[in-house]
PDB file of C-alpha atoms in Angstrom:
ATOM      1  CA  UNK A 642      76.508 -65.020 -37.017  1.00 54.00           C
ATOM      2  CA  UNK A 643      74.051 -65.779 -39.906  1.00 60.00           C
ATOM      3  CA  UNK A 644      76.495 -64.775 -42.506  1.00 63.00           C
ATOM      4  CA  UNK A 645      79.406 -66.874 -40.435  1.00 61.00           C
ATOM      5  CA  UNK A 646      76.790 -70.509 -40.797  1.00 51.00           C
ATOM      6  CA  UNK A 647      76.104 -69.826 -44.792  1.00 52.00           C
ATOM      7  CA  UNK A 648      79.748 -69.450 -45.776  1.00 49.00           C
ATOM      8  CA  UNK A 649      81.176 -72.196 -43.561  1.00 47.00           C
ATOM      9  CA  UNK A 650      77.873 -74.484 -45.432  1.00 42.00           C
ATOM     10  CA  UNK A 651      78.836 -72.910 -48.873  1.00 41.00           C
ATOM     11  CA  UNK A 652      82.831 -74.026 -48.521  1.00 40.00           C
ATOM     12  CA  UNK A 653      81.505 -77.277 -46.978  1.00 40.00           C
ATOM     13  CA  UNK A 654      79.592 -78.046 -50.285  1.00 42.00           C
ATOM     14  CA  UNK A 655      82.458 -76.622 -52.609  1.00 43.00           C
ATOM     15  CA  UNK A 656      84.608 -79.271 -51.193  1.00 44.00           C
ATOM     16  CA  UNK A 657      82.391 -82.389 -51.701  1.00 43.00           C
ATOM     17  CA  UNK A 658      81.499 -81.111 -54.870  1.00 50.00           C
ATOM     18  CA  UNK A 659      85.625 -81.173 -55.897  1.00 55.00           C
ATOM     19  CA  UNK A 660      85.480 -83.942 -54.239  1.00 53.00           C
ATOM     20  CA  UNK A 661      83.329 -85.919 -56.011  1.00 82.00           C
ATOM     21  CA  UNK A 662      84.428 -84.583 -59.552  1.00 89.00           C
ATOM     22  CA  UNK A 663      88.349 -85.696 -58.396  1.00 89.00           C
ATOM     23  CA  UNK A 664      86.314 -89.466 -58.478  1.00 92.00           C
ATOM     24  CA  UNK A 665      84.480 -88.521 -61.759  1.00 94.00           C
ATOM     25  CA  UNK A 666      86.013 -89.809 -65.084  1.00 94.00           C
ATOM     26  CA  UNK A 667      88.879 -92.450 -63.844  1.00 94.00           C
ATOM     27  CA  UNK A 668      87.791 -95.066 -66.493  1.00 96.00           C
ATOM     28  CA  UNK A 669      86.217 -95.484 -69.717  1.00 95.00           C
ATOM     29  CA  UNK A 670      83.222 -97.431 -69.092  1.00 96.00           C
ATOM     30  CA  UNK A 671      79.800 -95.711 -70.804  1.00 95.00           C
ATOM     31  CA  UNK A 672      77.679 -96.547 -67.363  1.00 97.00           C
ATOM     32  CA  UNK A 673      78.556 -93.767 -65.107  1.00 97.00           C
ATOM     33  CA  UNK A 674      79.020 -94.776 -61.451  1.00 96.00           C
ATOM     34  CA  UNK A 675      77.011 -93.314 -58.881  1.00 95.00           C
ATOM     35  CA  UNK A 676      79.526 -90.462 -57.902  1.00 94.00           C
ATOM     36  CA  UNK A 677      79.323 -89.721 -61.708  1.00 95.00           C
ATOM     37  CA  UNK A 678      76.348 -89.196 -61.864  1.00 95.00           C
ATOM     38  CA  UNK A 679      75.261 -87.233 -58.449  1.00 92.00           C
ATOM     39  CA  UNK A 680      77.985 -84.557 -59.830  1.00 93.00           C
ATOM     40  CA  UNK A 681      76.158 -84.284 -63.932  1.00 94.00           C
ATOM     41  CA  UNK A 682      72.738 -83.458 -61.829  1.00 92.00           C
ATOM     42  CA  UNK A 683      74.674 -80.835 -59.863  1.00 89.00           C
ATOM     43  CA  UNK A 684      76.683 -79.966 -62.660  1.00 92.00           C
ATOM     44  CA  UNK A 685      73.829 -79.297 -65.532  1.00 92.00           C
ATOM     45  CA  UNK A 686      71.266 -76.872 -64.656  1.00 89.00           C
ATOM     46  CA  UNK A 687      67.485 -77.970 -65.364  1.00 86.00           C
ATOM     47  CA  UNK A 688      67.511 -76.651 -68.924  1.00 88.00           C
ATOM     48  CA  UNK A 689      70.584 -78.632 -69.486  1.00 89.00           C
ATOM     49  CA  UNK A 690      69.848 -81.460 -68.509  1.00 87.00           C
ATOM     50  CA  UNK A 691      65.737 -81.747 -68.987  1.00 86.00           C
ATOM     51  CA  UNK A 692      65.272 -83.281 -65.399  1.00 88.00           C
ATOM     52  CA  UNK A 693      67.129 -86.507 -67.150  1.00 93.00           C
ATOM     53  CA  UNK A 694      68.194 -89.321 -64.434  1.00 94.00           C
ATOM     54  CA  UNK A 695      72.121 -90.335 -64.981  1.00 96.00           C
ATOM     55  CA  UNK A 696      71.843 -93.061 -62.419  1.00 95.00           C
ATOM     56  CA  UNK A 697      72.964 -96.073 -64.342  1.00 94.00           C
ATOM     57  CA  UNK A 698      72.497 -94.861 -67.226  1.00 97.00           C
ATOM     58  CA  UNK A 699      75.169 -95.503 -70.535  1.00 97.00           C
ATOM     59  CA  UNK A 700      76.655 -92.284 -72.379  1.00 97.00           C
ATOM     60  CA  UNK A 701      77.818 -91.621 -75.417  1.00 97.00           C
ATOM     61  CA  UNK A 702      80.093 -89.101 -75.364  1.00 97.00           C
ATOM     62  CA  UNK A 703      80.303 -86.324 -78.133  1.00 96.00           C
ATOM     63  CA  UNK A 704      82.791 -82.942 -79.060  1.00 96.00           C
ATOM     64  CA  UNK A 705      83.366 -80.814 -81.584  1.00 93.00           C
ATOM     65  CA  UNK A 706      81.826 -78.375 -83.277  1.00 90.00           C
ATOM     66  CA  UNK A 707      79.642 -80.655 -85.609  1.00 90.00           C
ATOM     67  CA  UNK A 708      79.207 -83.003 -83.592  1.00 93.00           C
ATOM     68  CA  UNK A 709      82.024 -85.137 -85.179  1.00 92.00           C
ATOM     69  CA  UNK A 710      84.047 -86.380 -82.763  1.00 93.00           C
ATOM     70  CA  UNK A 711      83.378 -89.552 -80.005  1.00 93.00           C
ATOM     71  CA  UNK A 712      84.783 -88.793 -77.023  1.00 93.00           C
ATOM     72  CA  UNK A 713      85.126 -90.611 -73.754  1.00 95.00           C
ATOM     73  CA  UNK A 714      84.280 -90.596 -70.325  1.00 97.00           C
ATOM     74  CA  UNK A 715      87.628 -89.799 -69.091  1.00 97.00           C
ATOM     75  CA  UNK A 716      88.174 -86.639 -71.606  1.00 97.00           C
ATOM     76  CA  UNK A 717      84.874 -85.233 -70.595  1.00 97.00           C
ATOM     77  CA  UNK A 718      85.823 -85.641 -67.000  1.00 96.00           C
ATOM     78  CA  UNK A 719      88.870 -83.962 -67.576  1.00 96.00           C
ATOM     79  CA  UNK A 720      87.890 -80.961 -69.464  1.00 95.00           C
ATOM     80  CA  UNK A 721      85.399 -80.256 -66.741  1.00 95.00           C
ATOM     81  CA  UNK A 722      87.856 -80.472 -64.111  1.00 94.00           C
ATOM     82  CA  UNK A 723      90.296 -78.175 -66.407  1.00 93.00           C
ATOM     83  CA  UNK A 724      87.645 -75.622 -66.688  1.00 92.00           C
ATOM     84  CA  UNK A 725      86.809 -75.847 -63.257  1.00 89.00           C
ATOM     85  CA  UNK A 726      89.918 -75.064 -61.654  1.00 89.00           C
ATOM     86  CA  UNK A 727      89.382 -71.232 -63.148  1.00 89.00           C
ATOM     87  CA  UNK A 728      85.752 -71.044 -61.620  1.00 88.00           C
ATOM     88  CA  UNK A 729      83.751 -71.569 -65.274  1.00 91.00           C
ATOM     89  CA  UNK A 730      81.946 -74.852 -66.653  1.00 92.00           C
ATOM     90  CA  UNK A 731      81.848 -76.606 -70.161  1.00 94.00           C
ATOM     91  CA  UNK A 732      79.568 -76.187 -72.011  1.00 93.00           C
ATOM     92  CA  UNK A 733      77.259 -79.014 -72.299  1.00 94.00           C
ATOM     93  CA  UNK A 734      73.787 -80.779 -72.774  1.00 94.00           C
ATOM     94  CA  UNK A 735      72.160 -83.901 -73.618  1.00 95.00           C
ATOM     95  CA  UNK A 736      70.236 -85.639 -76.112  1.00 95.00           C
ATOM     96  CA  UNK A 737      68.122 -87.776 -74.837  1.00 96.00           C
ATOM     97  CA  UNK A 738      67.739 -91.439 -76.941  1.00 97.00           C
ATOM     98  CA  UNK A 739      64.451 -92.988 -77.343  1.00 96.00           C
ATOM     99  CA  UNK A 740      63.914 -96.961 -76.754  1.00 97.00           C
ATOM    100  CA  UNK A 741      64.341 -97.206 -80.945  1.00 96.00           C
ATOM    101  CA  UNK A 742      67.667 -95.494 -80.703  1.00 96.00           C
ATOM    102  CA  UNK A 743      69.032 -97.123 -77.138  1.00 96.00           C
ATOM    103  CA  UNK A 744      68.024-100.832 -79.125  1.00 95.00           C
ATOM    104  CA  UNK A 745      70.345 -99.867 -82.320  1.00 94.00           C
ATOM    105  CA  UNK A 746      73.072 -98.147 -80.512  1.00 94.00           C
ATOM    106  CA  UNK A 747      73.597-101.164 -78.240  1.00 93.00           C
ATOM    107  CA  UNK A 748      72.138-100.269 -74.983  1.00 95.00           C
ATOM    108  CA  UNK A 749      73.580 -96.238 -74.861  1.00 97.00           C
ATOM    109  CA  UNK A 750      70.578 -93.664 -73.211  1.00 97.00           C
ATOM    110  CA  UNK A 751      71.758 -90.552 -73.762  1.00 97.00           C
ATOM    111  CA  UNK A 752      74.774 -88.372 -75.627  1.00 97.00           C
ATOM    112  CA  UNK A 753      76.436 -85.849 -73.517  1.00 97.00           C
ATOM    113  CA  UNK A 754      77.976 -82.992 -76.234  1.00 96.00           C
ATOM    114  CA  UNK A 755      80.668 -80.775 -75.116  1.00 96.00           C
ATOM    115  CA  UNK A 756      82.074 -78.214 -77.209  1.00 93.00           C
ATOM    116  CA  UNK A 757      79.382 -78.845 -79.746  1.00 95.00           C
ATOM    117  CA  UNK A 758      77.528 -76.081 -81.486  1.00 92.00           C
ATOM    118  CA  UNK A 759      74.958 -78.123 -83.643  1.00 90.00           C
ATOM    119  CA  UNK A 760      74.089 -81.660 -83.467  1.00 92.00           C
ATOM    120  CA  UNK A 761      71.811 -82.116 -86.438  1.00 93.00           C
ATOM    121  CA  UNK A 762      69.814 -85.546 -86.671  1.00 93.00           C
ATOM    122  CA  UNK A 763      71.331 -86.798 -89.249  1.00 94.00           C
ATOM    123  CA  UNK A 764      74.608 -86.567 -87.554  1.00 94.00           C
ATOM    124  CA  UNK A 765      72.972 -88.133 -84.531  1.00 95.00           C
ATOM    125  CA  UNK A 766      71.690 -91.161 -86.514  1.00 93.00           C
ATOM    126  CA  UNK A 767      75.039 -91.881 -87.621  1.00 94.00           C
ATOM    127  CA  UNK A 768      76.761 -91.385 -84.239  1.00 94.00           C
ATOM    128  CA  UNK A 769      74.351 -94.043 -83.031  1.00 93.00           C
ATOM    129  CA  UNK A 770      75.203 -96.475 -85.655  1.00 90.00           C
ATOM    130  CA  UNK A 771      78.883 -95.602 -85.531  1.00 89.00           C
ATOM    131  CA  UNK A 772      78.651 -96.483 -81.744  1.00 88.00           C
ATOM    132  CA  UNK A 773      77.530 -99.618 -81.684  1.00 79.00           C
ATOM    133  CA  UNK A 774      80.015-100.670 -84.692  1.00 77.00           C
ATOM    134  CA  UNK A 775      82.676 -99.577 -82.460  1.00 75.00           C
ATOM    135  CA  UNK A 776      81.504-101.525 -79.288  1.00 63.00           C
TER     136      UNK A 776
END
């Protein structure tokens, strides 16, 4: 009967968790919404995401190898619902910014990378410049 209560709780929470992605990534605005961000703290383990708070906050979103594309909210959104369907996650992290960078980028606290093997600080200098020209 044990056994019976933990699977019928486990597909319980595999629901709301498609659930809330299905409501993750349906516009292009850097502040995530609340739903947006309760899934990222599910989503990211600890290590991932360095016990970082996504409520409210404004993301800059980042692919490619290098480090060289901007992407959006949307296209992260999607890719993680992509790879979801199959069982497997993205890989991603973030970098947090510090109050010098989130002043010069225009108000952005963190970049979410996806599909990005180095991110060297050089490159993230310029992605924070490049971000706010674009704004």
């Amino acid at each position: 009967m044990k056994k019976i209560g933990t699977i019928i709780l486990l597909l319980i929470s595999i629901n709301i968790f498609e659930q809330n992605l299905s409501e993750c990534g349906i516009d292009n605005n850097p502040k995530l919404t609340q739903t947006e961000s309760e899934f990222l703290t599910e989503y990211m383990n600890d290590e991932q995401r360095k016990n970082f708070d996504f409520t409210n906050k404004k993301v800059i979103f980042i692919t490619g190898n290098s480090a060289q594309q901007l992407g959006t909210k949307s296209e992260y959104f999607d890719k993680i619902k992509e790879w979801n369907k199959n069982g497997n996650k993205i890989a991603t992290w973030i970098v947090k910014l510090n109050e010098n960078e989130r002043k010069i980028s225009g108000g952005y606290d963190v970049i979410i990378t996806y599909w990005v093997k180095n991110l060297t600080k050089k490159r993230k200098r310029k992605i924070i410049t490049e971000i706010k020209a674009s704004r």
